[in-house]
PDB file of C-alpha atoms in Angstrom:
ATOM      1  CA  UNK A   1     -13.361 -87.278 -12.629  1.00 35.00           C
ATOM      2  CA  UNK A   2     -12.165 -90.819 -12.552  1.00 37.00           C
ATOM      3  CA  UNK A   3      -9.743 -91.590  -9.945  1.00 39.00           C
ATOM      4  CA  UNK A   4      -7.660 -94.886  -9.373  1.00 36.00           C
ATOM      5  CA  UNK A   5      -5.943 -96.268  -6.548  1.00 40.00           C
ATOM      6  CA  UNK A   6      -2.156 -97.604  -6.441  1.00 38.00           C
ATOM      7  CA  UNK A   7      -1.140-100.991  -8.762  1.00 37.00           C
ATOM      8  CA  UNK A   8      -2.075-103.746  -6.803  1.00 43.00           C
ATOM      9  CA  UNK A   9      -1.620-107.448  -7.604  1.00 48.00           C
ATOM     10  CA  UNK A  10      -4.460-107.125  -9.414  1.00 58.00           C
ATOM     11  CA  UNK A  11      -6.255-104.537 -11.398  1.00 75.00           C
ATOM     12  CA  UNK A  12      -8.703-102.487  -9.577  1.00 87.00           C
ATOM     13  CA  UNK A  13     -11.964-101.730 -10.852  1.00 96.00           C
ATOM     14  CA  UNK A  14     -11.963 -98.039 -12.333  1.00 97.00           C
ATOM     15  CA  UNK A  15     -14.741 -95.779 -11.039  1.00 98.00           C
ATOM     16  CA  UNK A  16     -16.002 -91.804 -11.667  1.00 98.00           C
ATOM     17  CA  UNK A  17     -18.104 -89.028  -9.354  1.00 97.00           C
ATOM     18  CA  UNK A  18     -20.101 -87.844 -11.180  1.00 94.00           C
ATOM     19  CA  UNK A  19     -22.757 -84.774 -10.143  1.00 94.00           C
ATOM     20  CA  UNK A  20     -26.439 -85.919 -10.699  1.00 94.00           C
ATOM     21  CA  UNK A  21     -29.450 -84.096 -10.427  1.00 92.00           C
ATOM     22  CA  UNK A  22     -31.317 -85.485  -7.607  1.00 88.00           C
ATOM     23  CA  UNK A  23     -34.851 -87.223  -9.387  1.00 89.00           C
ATOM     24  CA  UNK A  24     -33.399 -87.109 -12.321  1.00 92.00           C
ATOM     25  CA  UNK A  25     -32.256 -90.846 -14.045  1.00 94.00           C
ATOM     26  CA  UNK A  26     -29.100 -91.846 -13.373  1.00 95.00           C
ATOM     27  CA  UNK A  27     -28.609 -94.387 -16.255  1.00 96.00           C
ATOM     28  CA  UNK A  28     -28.165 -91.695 -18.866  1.00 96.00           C
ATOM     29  CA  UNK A  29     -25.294 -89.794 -17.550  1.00 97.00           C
ATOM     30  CA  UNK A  30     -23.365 -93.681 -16.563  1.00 97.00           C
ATOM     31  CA  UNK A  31     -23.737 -94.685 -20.084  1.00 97.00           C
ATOM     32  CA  UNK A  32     -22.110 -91.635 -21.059  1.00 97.00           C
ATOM     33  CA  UNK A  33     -19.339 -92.115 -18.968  1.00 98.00           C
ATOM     34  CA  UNK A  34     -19.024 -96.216 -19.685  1.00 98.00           C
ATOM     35  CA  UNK A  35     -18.898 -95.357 -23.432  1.00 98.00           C
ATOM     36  CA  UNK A  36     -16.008 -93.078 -23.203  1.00 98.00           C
ATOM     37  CA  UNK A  37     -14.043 -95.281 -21.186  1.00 97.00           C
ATOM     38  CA  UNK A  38     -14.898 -98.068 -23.512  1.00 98.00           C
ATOM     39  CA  UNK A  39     -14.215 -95.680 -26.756  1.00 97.00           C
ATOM     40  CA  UNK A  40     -17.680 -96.302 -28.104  1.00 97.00           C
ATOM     41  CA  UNK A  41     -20.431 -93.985 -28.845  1.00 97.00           C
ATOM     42  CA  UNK A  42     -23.594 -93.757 -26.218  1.00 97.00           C
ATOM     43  CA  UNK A  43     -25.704 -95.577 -28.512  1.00 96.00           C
ATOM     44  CA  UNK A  44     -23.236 -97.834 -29.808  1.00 96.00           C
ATOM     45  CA  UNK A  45     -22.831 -99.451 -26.128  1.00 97.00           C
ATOM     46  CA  UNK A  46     -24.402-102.533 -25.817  1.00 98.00           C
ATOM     47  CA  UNK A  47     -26.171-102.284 -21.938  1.00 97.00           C
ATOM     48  CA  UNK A  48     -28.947-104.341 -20.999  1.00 96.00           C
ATOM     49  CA  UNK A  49     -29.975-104.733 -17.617  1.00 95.00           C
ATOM     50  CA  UNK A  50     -30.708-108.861 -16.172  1.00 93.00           C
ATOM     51  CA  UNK A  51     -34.000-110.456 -15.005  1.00 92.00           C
ATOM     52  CA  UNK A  52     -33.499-108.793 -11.797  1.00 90.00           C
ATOM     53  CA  UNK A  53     -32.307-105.160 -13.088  1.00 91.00           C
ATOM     54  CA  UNK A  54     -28.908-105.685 -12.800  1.00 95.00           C
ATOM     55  CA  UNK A  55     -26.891-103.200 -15.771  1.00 97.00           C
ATOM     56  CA  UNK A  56     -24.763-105.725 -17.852  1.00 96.00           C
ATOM     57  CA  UNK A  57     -22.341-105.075 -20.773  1.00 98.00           C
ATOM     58  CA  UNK A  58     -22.735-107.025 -23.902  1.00 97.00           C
ATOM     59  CA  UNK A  59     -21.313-107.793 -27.226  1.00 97.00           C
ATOM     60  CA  UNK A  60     -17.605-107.234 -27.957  1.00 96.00           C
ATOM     61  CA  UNK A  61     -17.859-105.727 -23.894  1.00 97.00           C
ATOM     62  CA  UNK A  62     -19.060-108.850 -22.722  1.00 97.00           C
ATOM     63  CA  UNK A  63     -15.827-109.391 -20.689  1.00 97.00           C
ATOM     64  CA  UNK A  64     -16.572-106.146 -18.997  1.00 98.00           C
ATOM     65  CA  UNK A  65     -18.998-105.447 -16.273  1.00 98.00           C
ATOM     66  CA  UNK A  66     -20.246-102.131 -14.636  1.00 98.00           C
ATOM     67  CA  UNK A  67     -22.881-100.665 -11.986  1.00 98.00           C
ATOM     68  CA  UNK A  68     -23.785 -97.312 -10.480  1.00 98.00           C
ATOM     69  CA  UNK A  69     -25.320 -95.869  -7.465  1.00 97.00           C
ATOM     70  CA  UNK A  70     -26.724 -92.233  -6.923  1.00 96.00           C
ATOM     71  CA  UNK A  71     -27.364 -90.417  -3.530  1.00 95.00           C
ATOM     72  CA  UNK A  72     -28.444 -86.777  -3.114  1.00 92.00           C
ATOM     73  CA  UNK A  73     -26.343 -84.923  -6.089  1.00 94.00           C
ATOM     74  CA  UNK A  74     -24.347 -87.420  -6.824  1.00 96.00           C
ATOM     75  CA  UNK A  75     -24.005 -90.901  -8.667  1.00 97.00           C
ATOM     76  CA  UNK A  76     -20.699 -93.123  -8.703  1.00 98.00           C
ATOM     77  CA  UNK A  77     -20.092 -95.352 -12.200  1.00 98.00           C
ATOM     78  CA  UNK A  78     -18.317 -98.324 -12.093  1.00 98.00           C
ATOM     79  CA  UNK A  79     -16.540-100.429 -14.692  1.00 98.00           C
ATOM     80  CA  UNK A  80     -14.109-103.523 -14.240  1.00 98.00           C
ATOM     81  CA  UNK A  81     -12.789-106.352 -17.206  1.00 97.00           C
ATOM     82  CA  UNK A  82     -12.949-109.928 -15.864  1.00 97.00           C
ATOM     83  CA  UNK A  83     -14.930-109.238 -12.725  1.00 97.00           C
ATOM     84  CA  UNK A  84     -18.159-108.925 -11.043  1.00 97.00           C
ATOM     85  CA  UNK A  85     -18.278-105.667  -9.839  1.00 97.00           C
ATOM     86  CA  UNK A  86     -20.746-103.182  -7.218  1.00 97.00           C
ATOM     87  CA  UNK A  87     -20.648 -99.842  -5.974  1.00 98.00           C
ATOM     88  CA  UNK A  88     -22.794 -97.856  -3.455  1.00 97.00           C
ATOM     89  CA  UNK A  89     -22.960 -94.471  -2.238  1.00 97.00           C
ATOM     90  CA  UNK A  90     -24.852 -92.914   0.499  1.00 96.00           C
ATOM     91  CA  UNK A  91     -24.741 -89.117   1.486  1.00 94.00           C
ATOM     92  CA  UNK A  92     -23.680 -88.623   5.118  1.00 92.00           C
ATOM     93  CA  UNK A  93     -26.604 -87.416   7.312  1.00 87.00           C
ATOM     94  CA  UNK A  94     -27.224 -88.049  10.824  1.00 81.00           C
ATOM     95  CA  UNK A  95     -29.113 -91.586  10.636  1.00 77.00           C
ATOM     96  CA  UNK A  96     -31.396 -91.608  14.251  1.00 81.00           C
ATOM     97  CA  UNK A  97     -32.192 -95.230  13.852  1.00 87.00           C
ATOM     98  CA  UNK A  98     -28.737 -97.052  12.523  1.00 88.00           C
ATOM     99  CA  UNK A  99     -28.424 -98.836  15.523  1.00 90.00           C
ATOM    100  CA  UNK A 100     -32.537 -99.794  14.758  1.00 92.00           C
ATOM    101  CA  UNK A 101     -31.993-100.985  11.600  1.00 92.00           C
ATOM    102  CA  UNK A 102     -28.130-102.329  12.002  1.00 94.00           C
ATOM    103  CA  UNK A 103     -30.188-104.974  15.162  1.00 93.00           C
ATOM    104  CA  UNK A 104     -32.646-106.136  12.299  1.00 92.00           C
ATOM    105  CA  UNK A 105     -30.106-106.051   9.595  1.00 92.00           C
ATOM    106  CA  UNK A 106     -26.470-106.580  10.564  1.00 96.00           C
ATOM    107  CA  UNK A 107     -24.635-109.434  12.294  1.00 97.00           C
ATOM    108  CA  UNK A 108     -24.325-109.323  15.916  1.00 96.00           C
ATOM    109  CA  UNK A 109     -20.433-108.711  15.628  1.00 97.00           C
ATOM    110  CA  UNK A 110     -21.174-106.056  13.748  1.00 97.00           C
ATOM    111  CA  UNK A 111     -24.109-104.532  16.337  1.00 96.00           C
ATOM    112  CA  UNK A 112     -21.514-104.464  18.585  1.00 96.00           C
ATOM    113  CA  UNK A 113     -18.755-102.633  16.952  1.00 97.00           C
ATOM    114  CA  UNK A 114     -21.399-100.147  16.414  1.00 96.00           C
ATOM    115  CA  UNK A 115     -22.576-100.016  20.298  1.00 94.00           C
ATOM    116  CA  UNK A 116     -18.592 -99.570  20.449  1.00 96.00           C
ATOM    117  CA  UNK A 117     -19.101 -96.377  19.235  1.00 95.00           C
ATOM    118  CA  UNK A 118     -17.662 -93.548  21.144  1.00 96.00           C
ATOM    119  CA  UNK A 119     -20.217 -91.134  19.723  1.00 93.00           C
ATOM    120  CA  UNK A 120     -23.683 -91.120  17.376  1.00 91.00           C
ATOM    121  CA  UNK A 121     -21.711 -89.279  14.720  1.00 91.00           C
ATOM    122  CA  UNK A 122     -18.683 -92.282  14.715  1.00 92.00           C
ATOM    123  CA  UNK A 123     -21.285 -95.273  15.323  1.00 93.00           C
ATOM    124  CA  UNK A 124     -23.624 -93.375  12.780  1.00 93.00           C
ATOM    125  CA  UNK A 125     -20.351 -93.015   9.867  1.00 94.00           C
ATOM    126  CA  UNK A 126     -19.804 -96.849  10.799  1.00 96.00           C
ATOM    127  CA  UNK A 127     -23.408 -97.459  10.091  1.00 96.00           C
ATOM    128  CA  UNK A 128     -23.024 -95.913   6.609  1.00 96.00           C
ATOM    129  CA  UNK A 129     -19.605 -97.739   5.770  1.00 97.00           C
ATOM    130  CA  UNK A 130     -21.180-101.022   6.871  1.00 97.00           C
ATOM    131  CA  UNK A 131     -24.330-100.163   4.804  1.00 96.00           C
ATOM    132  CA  UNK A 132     -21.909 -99.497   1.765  1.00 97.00           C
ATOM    133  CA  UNK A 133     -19.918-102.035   1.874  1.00 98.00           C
ATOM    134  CA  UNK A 134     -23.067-104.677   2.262  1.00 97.00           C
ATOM    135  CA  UNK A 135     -24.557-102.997  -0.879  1.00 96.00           C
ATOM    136  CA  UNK A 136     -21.822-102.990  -2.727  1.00 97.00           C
ATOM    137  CA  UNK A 137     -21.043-106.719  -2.686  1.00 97.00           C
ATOM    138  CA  UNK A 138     -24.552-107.432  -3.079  1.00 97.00           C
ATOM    139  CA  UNK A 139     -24.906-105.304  -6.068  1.00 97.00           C
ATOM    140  CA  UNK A 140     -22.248-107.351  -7.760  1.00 96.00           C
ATOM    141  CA  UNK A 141     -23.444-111.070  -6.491  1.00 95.00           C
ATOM    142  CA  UNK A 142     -26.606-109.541  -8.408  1.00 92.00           C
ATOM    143  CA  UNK A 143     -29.394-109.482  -5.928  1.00 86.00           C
ATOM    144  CA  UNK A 144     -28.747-106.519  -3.921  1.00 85.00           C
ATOM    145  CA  UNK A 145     -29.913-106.285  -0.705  1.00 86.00           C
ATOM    146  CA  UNK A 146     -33.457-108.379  -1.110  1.00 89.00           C
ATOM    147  CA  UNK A 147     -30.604-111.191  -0.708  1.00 93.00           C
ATOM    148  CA  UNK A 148     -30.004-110.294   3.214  1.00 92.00           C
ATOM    149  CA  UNK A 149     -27.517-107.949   4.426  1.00 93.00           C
ATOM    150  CA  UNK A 150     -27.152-110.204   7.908  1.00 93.00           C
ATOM    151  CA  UNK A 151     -25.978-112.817   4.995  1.00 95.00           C
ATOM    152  CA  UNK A 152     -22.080-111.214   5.039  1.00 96.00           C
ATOM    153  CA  UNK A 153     -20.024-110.228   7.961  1.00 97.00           C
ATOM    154  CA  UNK A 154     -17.680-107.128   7.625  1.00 98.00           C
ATOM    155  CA  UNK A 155     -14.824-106.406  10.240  1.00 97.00           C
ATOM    156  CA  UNK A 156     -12.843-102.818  10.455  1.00 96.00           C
ATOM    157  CA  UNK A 157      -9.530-103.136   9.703  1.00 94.00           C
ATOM    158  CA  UNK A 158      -6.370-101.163   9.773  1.00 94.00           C
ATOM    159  CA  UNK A 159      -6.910-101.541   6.279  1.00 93.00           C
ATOM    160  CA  UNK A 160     -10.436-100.262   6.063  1.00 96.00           C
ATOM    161  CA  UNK A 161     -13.738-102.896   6.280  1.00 98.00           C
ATOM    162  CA  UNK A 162     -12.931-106.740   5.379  1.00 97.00           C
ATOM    163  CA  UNK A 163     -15.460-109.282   4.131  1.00 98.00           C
ATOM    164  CA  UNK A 164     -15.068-111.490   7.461  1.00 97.00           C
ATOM    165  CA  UNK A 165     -17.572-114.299   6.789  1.00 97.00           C
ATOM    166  CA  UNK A 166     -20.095-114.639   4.133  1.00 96.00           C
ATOM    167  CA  UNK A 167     -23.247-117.117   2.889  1.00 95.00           C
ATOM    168  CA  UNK A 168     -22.035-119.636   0.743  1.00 95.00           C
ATOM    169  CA  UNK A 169     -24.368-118.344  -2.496  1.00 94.00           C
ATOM    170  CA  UNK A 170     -21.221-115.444  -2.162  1.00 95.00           C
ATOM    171  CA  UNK A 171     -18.274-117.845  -2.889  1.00 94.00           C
ATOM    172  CA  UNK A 172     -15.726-117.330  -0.109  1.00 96.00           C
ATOM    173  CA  UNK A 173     -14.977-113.909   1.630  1.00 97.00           C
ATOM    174  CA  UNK A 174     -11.487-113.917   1.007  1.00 96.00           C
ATOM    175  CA  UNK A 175     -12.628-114.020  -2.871  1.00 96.00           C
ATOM    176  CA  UNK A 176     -13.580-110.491  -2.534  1.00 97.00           C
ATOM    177  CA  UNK A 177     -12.052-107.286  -2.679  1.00 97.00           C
ATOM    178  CA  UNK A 178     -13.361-104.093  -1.086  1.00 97.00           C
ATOM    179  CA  UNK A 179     -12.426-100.470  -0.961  1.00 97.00           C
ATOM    180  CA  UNK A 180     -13.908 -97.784   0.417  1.00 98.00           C
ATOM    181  CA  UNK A 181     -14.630 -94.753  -1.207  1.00 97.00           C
ATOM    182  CA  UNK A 182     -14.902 -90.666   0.021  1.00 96.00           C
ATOM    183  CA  UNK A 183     -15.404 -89.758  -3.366  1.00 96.00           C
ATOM    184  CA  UNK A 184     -16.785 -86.145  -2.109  1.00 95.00           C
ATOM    185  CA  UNK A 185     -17.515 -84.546   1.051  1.00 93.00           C
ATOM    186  CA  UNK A 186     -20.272 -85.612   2.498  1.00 94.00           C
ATOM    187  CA  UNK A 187     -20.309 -89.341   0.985  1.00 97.00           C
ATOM    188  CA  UNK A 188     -19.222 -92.391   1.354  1.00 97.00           C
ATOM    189  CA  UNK A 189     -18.954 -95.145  -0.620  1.00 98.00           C
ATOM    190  CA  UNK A 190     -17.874 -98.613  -1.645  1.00 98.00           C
ATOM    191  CA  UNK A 191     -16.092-100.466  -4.377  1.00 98.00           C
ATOM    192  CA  UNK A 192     -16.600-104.398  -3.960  1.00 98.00           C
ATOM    193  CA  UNK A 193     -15.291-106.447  -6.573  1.00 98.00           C
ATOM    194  CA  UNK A 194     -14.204-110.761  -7.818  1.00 97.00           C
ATOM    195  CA  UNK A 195     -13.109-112.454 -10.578  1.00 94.00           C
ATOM    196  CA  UNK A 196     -15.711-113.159 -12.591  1.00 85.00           C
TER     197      UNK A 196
END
């Protein structure tokens, strides 16, 4: 099921749930999807992954760019034109040491909000949004997380999680565009997304 969220100033990103066999590849079941919503045959689409891994769209889809994530029975595909684009999902599962890793990985700020927390299950779903939303814009700058996920700042918003603050190697924090995604119960996810 692809779903899309309200016209904004500019386009968002489209992105499907799809159920995936946990162990099972993920790549063959995004293709699948990326080809029908680029009207070209599985083994017509032109996907190559970078020196680091990274999926990339080729060819007459050159202007395009896409990436997935999987988690438990599930895997979220996304596709975008004129943009860099990364998605994340994590299933929701009590996490005993977020605030562990969030003090070796996170900002201090973003400790905080966390020790904020009026209860393990809220600080741990904060952990997971955080984790998400880190991913996801790491994913599309193309490094993933080997890059440093206490590299980018995130503050919760009546709006949902902003890019506060960012390393320079990221381009600007406004520059990027976030939402965050409940694409079934039991997940979350995130959408992070700039011009290319």
């Amino acid at each position: 099921m692809s779903l899309s969220a309200p016209p904004t100033a500019e386009p968002v990103p489209r992105w499907s749930w799809q159920p995936h066999a946990p162990r099972q590849p993920a790549e063959p079941l995004a293709r699948r999807w990326l080809a029908a919503e680029l009207g070209t045959g599985v083994d017509a689409l032109p996907l190559s992954r970078d020196p680091r891994g990274r999926p990339r769209l080729e060819g007459a889809f050159a202007d395009w760019d896409c990436n997935w994530s999987h988690s438990g029975d599930g895997l979220l595909v996304a596709l975008g034109r004129d943009v860099r684009i990364g998605i994340d999902l994590e299933r929701v599962r009590p996490r005993g040491r977020a605030l562990d890793l969030a003090r070796r990985f996170f900002t201090a700020p973003e400790l905080a909000w966390l020790h904020a927390a009026p209860s393990a299950a809220v600080r741990d779903h904060g952990f997971l949004r955080l984790w998400c939303a880190k991913e996801a814009v790491l994913k599309a700058h193309g490094h993933g997380i080997s890059f440093g996920l206490h590299r980018l700042r995130f503050a919760d918003s009546p709006d949902g999680l902003r890019l506060v603050e960012c390393d320079a190697e990221l381009g600007h924090a406004g520059d990027w565009s976030l939402m965050e995604l409940r694409p079934a119960p039991e997940y979350l996810g995130a959408l992070a997304w700039r011009s290319a």
